[in-house]
Tab-separated table of C-alpha atoms and ligand atoms in Angstrom:
chain	number	residue	atom	x	y	z
A	27	MET	CA	-18.165	27.013	-59.209
A	28	ILE	CA	-20.111	30.031	-60.381
A	29	LEU	CA	-23.883	30.268	-60.322
A	30	THR	CA	-25.491	31.881	-63.355
A	31	GLN	CA	-28.980	32.170	-64.796
A	32	GLU	CA	-28.367	28.808	-66.457
A	33	ARG	CA	-27.021	27.266	-63.286
A	34	GLY	CA	-28.893	28.351	-60.185
A	35	PRO	CA	-29.461	26.562	-56.864
A	36	LEU	CA	-32.127	24.249	-58.319
A	37	ASP	CA	-29.665	23.067	-60.978
A	38	LEU	CA	-27.422	21.375	-58.420
A	39	THR	CA	-27.300	17.970	-56.761
A	40	SER	CA	-26.743	17.938	-52.996
A	41	ALA	CA	-23.003	17.308	-53.497
A	42	GLU	CA	-22.702	20.209	-55.938
A	43	LEU	CA	-24.650	22.516	-53.640
A	44	ALA	CA	-22.393	21.561	-50.726
A	45	GLU	CA	-19.322	22.275	-52.859
A	46	TRP	CA	-20.662	25.653	-53.935
A	47	LEU	CA	-21.521	26.620	-50.366
A	48	ALA	CA	-18.149	25.351	-49.086
A	49	GLU	CA	-16.448	27.755	-51.502
A	50	ARG	CA	-18.343	30.489	-49.643
A	51	ASN	CA	-17.385	29.086	-46.227
A	52	ILE	CA	-20.890	27.872	-45.486
A	53	PRO	CA	-20.611	24.583	-43.595
A	54	LYS	CA	-21.722	21.196	-44.876
A	55	TYR	CA	-24.604	20.752	-42.434
A	56	ARG	CA	-26.100	23.970	-43.741
A	57	ALA	CA	-25.893	22.612	-47.289
A	58	LYS	CA	-27.854	19.603	-46.146
A	59	GLN	CA	-30.481	21.802	-44.497
A	60	ILE	CA	-30.829	23.917	-47.627
A	61	PHE	CA	-31.145	20.912	-49.956
A	62	GLN	CA	-33.683	19.323	-47.639
A	63	GLY	CA	-35.480	22.665	-47.505
A	64	PHE	CA	-35.804	22.607	-51.296
A	65	TYR	CA	-36.800	18.970	-51.744
A	66	LYS	CA	-38.236	17.686	-48.461
A	67	THR	CA	-39.834	20.791	-46.919
A	68	LEU	CA	-40.585	22.012	-50.474
A	69	ALA	CA	-39.846	25.593	-49.416
A	70	ALA	CA	-40.546	28.176	-52.114
A	71	ASP	CA	-37.688	30.416	-50.937
A	72	TYR	CA	-34.950	30.615	-48.291
A	73	ASP	CA	-37.324	32.242	-45.814
A	74	GLY	CA	-39.305	29.015	-45.933
A	75	ILE	CA	-36.276	27.121	-44.517
A	76	SER	CA	-36.753	28.155	-40.920
A	77	VAL	CA	-33.680	26.316	-39.543
A	78	LEU	CA	-31.418	28.800	-41.345
A	79	PRO	CA	-30.349	31.938	-39.483
A	80	LYS	CA	-31.885	35.108	-40.871
A	81	ALA	CA	-28.547	36.545	-42.020
A	82	LEU	CA	-27.795	33.440	-44.077
A	83	ARG	CA	-31.264	33.473	-45.621
A	84	GLU	CA	-30.702	37.059	-46.682
A	85	GLU	CA	-27.237	36.324	-48.043
A	86	LEU	CA	-28.502	33.376	-50.083
A	87	THR	CA	-31.460	35.337	-51.407
A	88	ASN	CA	-28.949	37.848	-52.748
A	89	ILE	CA	-26.262	35.559	-54.112
A	90	ALA	CA	-28.322	32.534	-55.179
A	91	PRO	CA	-31.923	33.590	-55.828
A	92	ILE	CA	-34.432	30.874	-56.584
A	93	PHE	CA	-36.515	31.436	-59.656
A	94	THR	CA	-39.808	29.579	-59.754
A	95	PRO	CA	-41.758	29.561	-63.019
A	96	VAL	CA	-44.995	31.542	-62.838
A	97	ILE	CA	-48.297	29.702	-63.234
A	98	VAL	CA	-50.100	31.500	-66.055
A	99	ARG	CA	-53.009	29.129	-66.357
A	100	GLU	CA	-54.240	26.115	-64.410
A	101	LEU	CA	-56.681	23.624	-65.858
A	102	ARG	CA	-58.317	20.619	-64.245
A	103	SER	CA	-60.101	17.903	-66.179
A	104	SER	CA	-63.755	17.379	-65.374
A	105	ASP	CA	-62.942	14.131	-63.522
A	106	ASN	CA	-60.323	16.007	-61.436
A	107	ARG	CA	-57.663	13.440	-62.325
A	108	THR	CA	-55.569	15.507	-64.696
A	109	MET	CA	-54.204	18.933	-64.003
A	110	LYS	CA	-52.321	20.969	-66.491
A	111	LEU	CA	-50.267	24.105	-65.934
A	112	LEU	CA	-49.018	26.663	-68.376
A	113	LEU	CA	-45.819	28.077	-66.895
A	114	ARG	CA	-43.927	31.219	-67.789
A	115	LEU	CA	-40.161	30.966	-67.540
A	116	ARG	CA	-37.733	33.718	-66.651
A	117	ASP	CA	-37.383	34.799	-70.291
A	118	GLY	CA	-41.125	34.801	-70.924
A	119	ARG	CA	-41.202	31.461	-72.740
A	120	LEU	CA	-44.245	29.315	-72.045
A	121	ILE	CA	-44.135	25.604	-71.266
A	122	GLU	CA	-46.710	23.047	-70.198
A	123	THR	CA	-46.583	20.488	-67.454
A	124	ALA	CA	-49.230	18.022	-66.328
A	125	LEU	CA	-50.126	15.918	-63.298
A	126	MET	CA	-52.002	12.666	-63.846
A	127	LEU	CA	-53.605	10.883	-60.911
A	128	TYR	CA	-54.441	7.189	-60.831
A	129	PRO	CA	-56.256	5.376	-58.018
A	130	PRO	CA	-55.018	1.904	-56.997
A	131	SER	CA	-56.127	-0.827	-59.393
A	132	GLN	CA	-55.254	-4.381	-60.371
A	133	TYR	CA	-52.171	-2.841	-62.065
A	134	GLY	CA	-50.734	-1.561	-58.801
A	135	ARG	CA	-50.754	1.203	-56.217
A	136	GLY	CA	-52.188	4.644	-56.748
A	137	ARG	CA	-49.931	6.992	-58.672
A	138	ALA	CA	-49.337	10.688	-59.108
A	139	THR	CA	-47.319	11.128	-62.283
A	140	VAL	CA	-45.848	14.402	-63.475
A	141	CYS	CA	-45.451	14.769	-67.231
A	142	VAL	CA	-42.444	17.042	-67.538
A	143	SER	CA	-41.282	19.295	-70.379
A	144	THR	CA	-37.585	19.322	-71.226
A	145	GLN	CA	-37.553	22.025	-73.906
A	146	ALA	CA	-39.594	25.065	-74.905
A	147	GLY	CA	-40.846	23.849	-78.278
A	148	CYS	CA	-39.201	20.964	-80.128
A	149	ALA	CA	-36.914	20.677	-83.122
A	150	PHE	CA	-38.210	17.336	-84.401
A	151	GLY	CA	-41.433	18.431	-86.078
A	152	CYS	CA	-43.588	15.296	-85.774
A	153	THR	CA	-46.691	16.134	-87.788
A	154	PHE	CA	-49.286	14.996	-85.205
A	155	CYS	CA	-47.630	16.814	-82.292
A	156	ALA	CA	-48.655	20.326	-81.275
A	157	THR	CA	-45.203	21.000	-79.798
A	158	GLY	CA	-43.488	19.790	-82.953
A	159	GLN	CA	-45.527	22.213	-84.995
A	160	MET	CA	-44.357	25.251	-83.037
A	161	GLY	CA	-40.642	24.709	-83.649
A	162	PHE	CA	-37.738	24.875	-81.214
A	163	ASP	CA	-37.206	27.767	-78.809
A	164	ARG	CA	-34.585	26.527	-76.373
A	165	HIS	CA	-33.470	23.802	-73.968
A	166	LEU	CA	-34.782	24.007	-70.419
A	167	THR	CA	-32.237	24.137	-67.608
A	168	ALA	CA	-32.170	21.285	-65.090
A	169	GLY	CA	-33.699	23.681	-62.551
A	170	GLU	CA	-36.594	24.480	-64.878
A	171	ILE	CA	-37.251	20.765	-65.299
A	172	VAL	CA	-37.008	20.133	-61.544
A	173	ALA	CA	-39.281	23.108	-60.786
A	174	GLN	CA	-42.180	21.503	-62.679
A	175	ILE	CA	-42.045	18.513	-60.342
A	176	ILE	CA	-41.688	20.637	-57.228
A	177	ILE	CA	-44.691	22.816	-58.113
A	178	PHE	CA	-46.949	19.757	-58.299
A	179	ALA	CA	-45.352	18.179	-55.221
A	180	ARG	CA	-46.264	21.312	-53.237
A	181	MET	CA	-49.809	21.271	-54.548
A	182	LEU	CA	-50.325	17.634	-53.590
A	183	ARG	CA	-48.824	18.093	-50.161
A	184	HIS	CA	-51.027	21.095	-49.560
A	185	GLU	CA	-54.115	19.418	-50.933
A	186	PRO	CA	-53.782	15.594	-51.206
A	187	TRP	CA	-55.796	13.925	-53.918
A	188	LYS	CA	-58.634	11.891	-52.432
A	189	TYR	CA	-59.917	8.938	-54.384
A	190	PRO	CA	-63.101	7.051	-53.577
A	191	ALA	CA	-63.400	3.307	-52.932
A	192	ALA	CA	-63.690	1.448	-56.230
A	193	MET	CA	-63.472	-2.090	-57.594
A	194	GLY	CA	-62.656	-3.647	-54.252
A	195	PHE	CA	-60.011	-1.046	-53.360
A	196	PRO	CA	-60.661	1.166	-50.320
A	197	ALA	CA	-60.773	4.954	-50.513
A	198	GLY	CA	-57.546	6.791	-49.814
A	199	GLU	CA	-55.375	9.734	-50.710
A	200	ILE	CA	-52.096	10.521	-52.444
A	201	ASP	CA	-50.029	13.386	-51.086
A	202	HIS	CA	-46.760	13.017	-53.015
A	203	ILE	CA	-45.380	12.492	-56.513
A	204	THR	CA	-44.798	8.811	-57.258
A	205	ASN	CA	-43.627	8.910	-60.899
A	206	ILE	CA	-42.214	11.274	-63.471
A	207	VAL	CA	-42.240	10.916	-67.237
A	208	LEU	CA	-40.227	13.115	-69.584
A	209	MET	CA	-43.097	13.213	-72.047
A	210	GLY	CA	-44.069	16.857	-72.029
A	211	MET	CA	-42.848	19.420	-74.525
A	212	GLY	CA	-39.527	18.720	-76.180
A	213	GLU	CA	-37.109	15.892	-76.762
A	214	PRO	CA	-35.219	14.915	-73.582
A	215	LEU	CA	-32.310	13.272	-75.386
A	216	HIS	CA	-31.765	16.447	-77.453
A	217	ASN	CA	-31.302	18.198	-74.093
A	218	TYR	CA	-29.399	15.257	-72.631
A	219	THR	CA	-27.234	16.972	-70.019
A	220	HIS	CA	-29.975	19.015	-68.385
A	221	SER	CA	-32.558	16.231	-68.535
A	222	LEU	CA	-30.209	13.757	-66.849
A	223	GLN	CA	-29.075	16.324	-64.295
A	224	ALA	CA	-32.739	16.943	-63.386
A	225	LEU	CA	-33.285	13.212	-62.900
A	226	HIS	CA	-30.175	13.011	-60.688
A	227	ILE	CA	-31.439	15.906	-58.553
A	228	ILE	CA	-34.877	14.313	-58.136
A	229	ASN	CA	-33.231	10.952	-57.383
A	230	ASP	CA	-30.828	12.443	-54.784
A	231	PRO	CA	-31.268	10.570	-51.467
A	232	GLU	CA	-30.672	13.810	-49.520
A	233	GLY	CA	-33.774	15.332	-51.059
A	234	PHE	CA	-36.734	14.163	-53.105
A	235	HIS	CA	-35.310	10.643	-53.426
A	236	LEU	CA	-37.556	9.372	-56.209
A	237	GLY	CA	-36.270	6.005	-57.470
A	238	ALA	CA	-34.953	5.705	-61.021
A	239	ARG	CA	-37.502	2.945	-61.655
A	240	HIS	CA	-40.192	5.583	-61.217
A	241	MET	CA	-38.756	7.767	-63.962
A	242	THR	CA	-39.301	7.378	-67.692
A	243	VAL	CA	-37.462	9.046	-70.544
A	244	SER	CA	-39.406	9.126	-73.797
A	245	THR	CA	-37.495	9.705	-77.023
A	246	VAL	CA	-38.324	10.205	-80.660
A	247	GLY	CA	-35.288	8.000	-81.359
A	248	VAL	CA	-32.118	10.037	-80.843
A	249	ILE	CA	-29.715	7.123	-81.269
A	250	PRO	CA	-26.558	8.659	-79.687
A	251	GLY	CA	-28.698	9.576	-76.658
A	252	ILE	CA	-30.027	6.017	-76.336
A	253	GLU	CA	-26.449	4.716	-76.456
A	254	ARG	CA	-25.412	7.156	-73.753
A	255	LEU	CA	-28.421	6.354	-71.598
A	256	ALA	CA	-27.532	2.650	-71.682
A	257	LYS	CA	-24.278	3.481	-69.865
A	258	GLU	CA	-25.814	5.707	-67.171
A	259	PRO	CA	-25.687	4.481	-63.590
A	260	LEU	CA	-29.222	5.867	-63.186
A	261	GLN	CA	-31.357	3.021	-64.549
A	262	VAL	CA	-34.470	4.867	-65.683
A	263	ASN	CA	-37.193	3.444	-67.931
A	264	LEU	CA	-36.902	4.058	-71.643
A	265	ALA	CA	-39.815	4.650	-73.998
A	266	ILE	CA	-39.308	4.888	-77.756
A	267	SER	CA	-41.814	6.799	-79.861
A	268	LEU	CA	-42.121	4.454	-82.823
A	269	HIS	CA	-45.535	5.325	-84.311
A	270	ALA	CA	-45.033	3.357	-87.536
A	271	PRO	CA	-44.194	-0.220	-88.487
A	272	ASN	CA	-41.590	0.694	-91.126
A	273	ASN	CA	-39.301	3.558	-92.053
A	274	ALA	CA	-41.159	4.645	-95.202
A	275	MET	CA	-44.304	5.236	-93.145
A	276	ARG	CA	-42.401	6.711	-90.237
A	277	ILE	CA	-40.766	9.361	-92.423
A	278	LYS	CA	-44.205	10.679	-93.357
A	279	THR	CA	-45.104	11.719	-89.817
A	280	MET	CA	-41.671	11.819	-88.143
A	281	PRO	CA	-38.942	13.717	-90.028
A	282	VAL	CA	-36.373	12.287	-87.574
A	283	ALA	CA	-36.606	8.965	-89.450
A	284	ARG	CA	-34.606	10.507	-92.316
A	285	LYS	CA	-31.649	11.029	-90.017
A	286	TRP	CA	-31.935	7.957	-87.794
A	287	ARG	CA	-33.513	5.120	-89.734
A	288	MET	CA	-35.806	2.617	-88.101
A	289	ASP	CA	-33.464	-0.366	-88.582
A	290	GLU	CA	-30.677	1.603	-86.862
A	291	LEU	CA	-33.102	2.572	-84.111
A	292	MET	CA	-34.077	-1.060	-83.554
A	293	THR	CA	-30.383	-2.026	-83.433
A	294	ALA	CA	-29.827	0.665	-80.778
A	295	CYS	CA	-32.797	-0.682	-78.797
A	296	ARG	CA	-31.450	-4.236	-78.985
A	297	ALA	CA	-28.069	-3.013	-77.720
A	298	TYR	CA	-29.795	-1.063	-74.936
A	299	ILE	CA	-31.706	-4.148	-73.839
A	300	GLN	CA	-28.578	-6.275	-73.997
A	301	SER	CA	-26.490	-3.956	-71.874
A	302	THR	CA	-29.181	-2.995	-69.334
A	303	GLY	CA	-31.363	-6.111	-69.229
A	304	ARG	CA	-34.326	-3.750	-69.085
A	305	GLN	CA	-37.608	-3.714	-70.960
A	306	VAL	CA	-38.254	-0.972	-73.520
A	307	THR	CA	-41.702	0.523	-74.108
A	308	PHE	CA	-42.572	1.303	-77.715
A	309	GLU	CA	-45.135	4.053	-78.005
A	310	TYR	CA	-47.399	3.872	-81.002
A	311	VAL	CA	-49.757	6.787	-81.631
A	312	LEU	CA	-52.733	5.383	-83.521
A	313	LEU	CA	-53.763	7.596	-86.441
A	314	ALA	CA	-57.005	6.393	-88.037
A	315	GLY	CA	-56.579	5.427	-91.673
A	316	ILE	CA	-52.822	6.001	-91.526
A	317	ASN	CA	-51.041	3.495	-89.286
A	318	ASP	CA	-53.862	1.509	-87.663
A	319	ALA	CA	-54.579	-1.199	-90.255
A	320	LYS	CA	-54.242	-4.908	-89.533
A	321	GLU	CA	-51.208	-5.213	-91.832
A	322	HIS	CA	-49.489	-2.491	-89.807
A	323	ALA	CA	-50.091	-4.451	-86.598
A	324	ILE	CA	-48.696	-7.592	-88.261
A	325	GLU	CA	-45.585	-5.752	-89.443
A	326	LEU	CA	-45.087	-4.106	-86.053
A	327	ALA	CA	-45.401	-7.463	-84.291
A	328	SER	CA	-42.841	-9.068	-86.586
A	329	ARG	CA	-40.375	-6.222	-85.948
A	330	LEU	CA	-40.660	-6.607	-82.196
A	331	GLN	CA	-40.901	-10.365	-81.940
A	332	GLY	CA	-37.139	-10.801	-81.647
A	333	LEU	CA	-37.107	-8.631	-78.516
A	334	LYS	CA	-39.489	-11.049	-76.780
A	335	GLN	CA	-40.441	-10.048	-73.237
A	336	PHE	CA	-38.169	-6.996	-73.453
A	337	ALA	CA	-40.619	-5.067	-75.631
A	338	HIS	CA	-43.933	-3.612	-74.559
A	339	VAL	CA	-46.170	-1.666	-76.931
A	340	ASN	CA	-48.201	1.226	-75.579
A	341	LEU	CA	-50.907	2.206	-78.044
A	342	ILE	CA	-51.989	5.841	-77.833
A	343	PRO	CA	-55.123	6.890	-79.716
A	344	VAL	CA	-54.065	10.263	-81.148
A	345	ASN	CA	-55.239	13.373	-79.439
A	346	ALA	CA	-56.347	15.264	-82.517
A	347	THR	CA	-54.341	18.473	-82.867
A	348	SER	CA	-55.435	19.175	-86.429
A	349	ALA	CA	-58.180	18.136	-88.818
A	350	GLU	CA	-55.707	15.797	-90.470
A	351	TYR	CA	-55.723	13.235	-87.677
A	352	ARG	CA	-58.318	11.400	-85.673
A	353	PRO	CA	-58.146	8.429	-83.330
A	354	PRO	CA	-59.405	5.009	-84.507
A	355	ASN	CA	-62.647	3.640	-83.107
A	356	GLY	CA	-62.706	1.083	-80.302
A	357	ALA	CA	-63.183	-1.902	-82.621
A	358	ASP	CA	-60.139	-0.992	-84.727
A	359	ILE	CA	-58.025	-0.506	-81.614
A	360	ALA	CA	-59.157	-3.901	-80.284
A	361	ALA	CA	-58.340	-5.574	-83.627
A	362	PHE	CA	-54.859	-3.997	-83.637
A	363	ARG	CA	-54.249	-5.178	-80.093
A	364	ALA	CA	-55.484	-8.683	-80.802
A	365	ILE	CA	-52.854	-9.117	-83.541
A	366	LEU	CA	-50.058	-8.016	-81.229
A	367	THR	CA	-51.307	-10.227	-78.420
A	368	LYS	CA	-51.598	-13.260	-80.722
A	369	ALA	CA	-48.009	-12.672	-81.839
A	370	GLY	CA	-46.917	-12.651	-78.196
A	371	VAL	CA	-46.150	-8.920	-78.066
A	372	SER	CA	-47.137	-7.435	-74.727
A	373	ASN	CA	-49.308	-4.348	-75.181
A	374	SER	CA	-51.645	-1.866	-73.540
A	375	VAL	CA	-53.727	1.138	-74.539
A	376	ARG	CA	-53.049	4.422	-72.856
A	377	ALA	CA	-56.258	5.508	-71.243
A	378	GLU	CA	-57.462	8.653	-72.930
A	379	ARG	CA	-57.591	11.328	-70.345
A	380	GLY	CA	-57.623	15.035	-69.918
A	381	ASP	CA	-59.166	15.469	-73.330
A	382	ASP	CA	-61.233	18.358	-72.111
A	383	ILE	CA	-58.081	20.226	-71.085
A	384	ALA	CA	-55.972	19.557	-74.193
A	385	ALA	CA	-54.056	16.539	-72.964
A	386	SER	CA	-51.062	16.235	-75.276
A	387	CYS	CA	-48.419	18.750	-74.454
A	388	GLY	CA	-48.195	21.714	-76.768
A	389	GLN	CA	-51.919	22.006	-77.292
A	390	LEU	CA	-52.520	24.289	-74.351
A	391	ARG	CA	-49.725	26.670	-75.329
A	392	THR	CA	-50.904	26.655	-78.943
A	393	ARG	CA	-54.402	27.519	-77.792
A	394	GLU	CA	-53.158	30.222	-75.424
A	395	THR	CA	-51.006	31.833	-78.126
A	396	ALA	CA	-53.905	31.750	-80.610
A	397	LEU	CA	-56.163	33.376	-78.013
A	398	ARG	CA	-53.655	36.125	-77.406
A	399	GLN	CA	-53.288	36.783	-81.101
A	400	SER	CA	-57.023	36.904	-81.756
B	513	SAH	N1	-40.100	14.041	-77.628
B	513	SAH	C1	-40.343	12.865	-76.893
B	513	SAH	C2	-41.124	13.083	-75.620
B	513	SAH	C3	-42.262	14.069	-75.681
B	513	SAH	S1	-43.655	13.564	-76.647
B	513	SAH	C4	-41.010	11.816	-77.778
B	513	SAH	O1	-41.414	12.152	-78.865
B	513	SAH	O2	-41.070	10.674	-77.356
B	513	SAH	C5	-44.383	12.315	-75.612
B	513	SAH	C6	-45.270	11.340	-76.356
B	513	SAH	O3	-46.489	11.982	-76.776
B	513	SAH	C7	-44.622	10.781	-77.617
B	513	SAH	O4	-44.799	9.402	-77.718
B	513	SAH	C8	-45.361	11.532	-78.675
B	513	SAH	O5	-45.264	10.905	-79.900
B	513	SAH	C9	-46.765	11.590	-78.105
B	513	SAH	N2	-47.631	12.539	-78.788
B	513	SAH	C10	-47.300	13.672	-79.438
B	513	SAH	N3	-48.385	14.254	-79.984
B	513	SAH	C11	-49.439	13.484	-79.667
B	513	SAH	C12	-50.839	13.551	-79.942
B	513	SAH	N4	-51.357	14.562	-80.660
B	513	SAH	N5	-51.638	12.568	-79.466
B	513	SAH	C13	-51.114	11.560	-78.724
B	513	SAH	N6	-49.814	11.447	-78.432
B	513	SAH	C14	-48.974	12.391	-78.902
B	514	SF4	FE1	-40.886	16.623	-80.449
B	514	SF4	FE2	-41.766	14.388	-79.267
B	514	SF4	FE3	-43.477	16.174	-80.342
B	514	SF4	FE4	-41.964	14.686	-81.933
B	514	SF4	S1	-43.560	13.950	-80.536
B	514	SF4	S2	-42.301	16.879	-82.142
B	514	SF4	S3	-40.083	14.593	-80.755
B	514	SF4	S4	-42.145	16.507	-78.614
């Protein structure tokens, strides 16, 4: 096995790292120490893995350097519950990554969720999405995806998030990442191999050991990718970005619907549910005056009714990226929800958050680029 810029030490699972080191006559127990150094100690470089002899640290620094993306900008929301980073990759490309913190509530334990980018830019061009509007630069490597999680894991370990007592729950702190969602810049199923490899690395019991149930892949509807995901041993959560109740409407905001039609997408979702027995989340970005009318809710409910308890709708009031779109008001959102609920379709509204730091991925980079050009 040869390490390259596309395949560095952070691109490998523990077994692959052990194999690579074995080829260089470095014993297995060292491989374990190095992998644990990366993902348990969260060392930034080999010198941070103090159990390794100095000569080995030097050798590894030379033959397998670790590249960590550079933090160009760090933003925290005014409530201190969302943090967003603009990262510069080795080739100068900029990506965004975000950490969202949730205190314990009636919905469950406290959470620290990293929203991870899988590509620089995106090829799918959804009209409401800042990333879609910048076009596609390139796929991220597995190591570049993993690095986003590690950067936040280090931050939290160094400075745990303290939440106050609220609604009957005592005060406490969170010092580790509990969830990851591939919902940052890019389309994970367009970068299938690297996205899945990153999830395997983060799931690896020798290291970070985050359970597959705590990972979510969000897709615009890349049907071959959904079919492949259904067969993966790693049983992650699947979210489908639907955003319209029928294909004619979907085409208007999501060019992907010309290639993979909505009826084919629903068939792929049914097959996914059948083979995995797992629930699918349907994301629905609410665009005032476009897809938020009562008849749209009725049509959406009728499409999903056949999936019964295996479908959950997550309504997302749009984060306006252009003058063209604005989120509906609270009453319209409530009316939309009520129709779904009455039809027996489980649903929720994503809490708007991080608005003051440009929450949806792509907005921060767009703003940064505009600033640089002005
Ligand atoms: N490409 C994947 C994952 C990244 S986008 C996908 O499309 O699913 C993650 C989610 O953010 C998607 O549901 C996407 O539609 C949504 N999104 C994009 N732009 C948004 C905006 N301006 N406001 C709210 N949600 C947005
Ligand atoms: Fe790409 Fe997802 Fe944005 Fe669409 S919503 S352009 S698929 S990142």
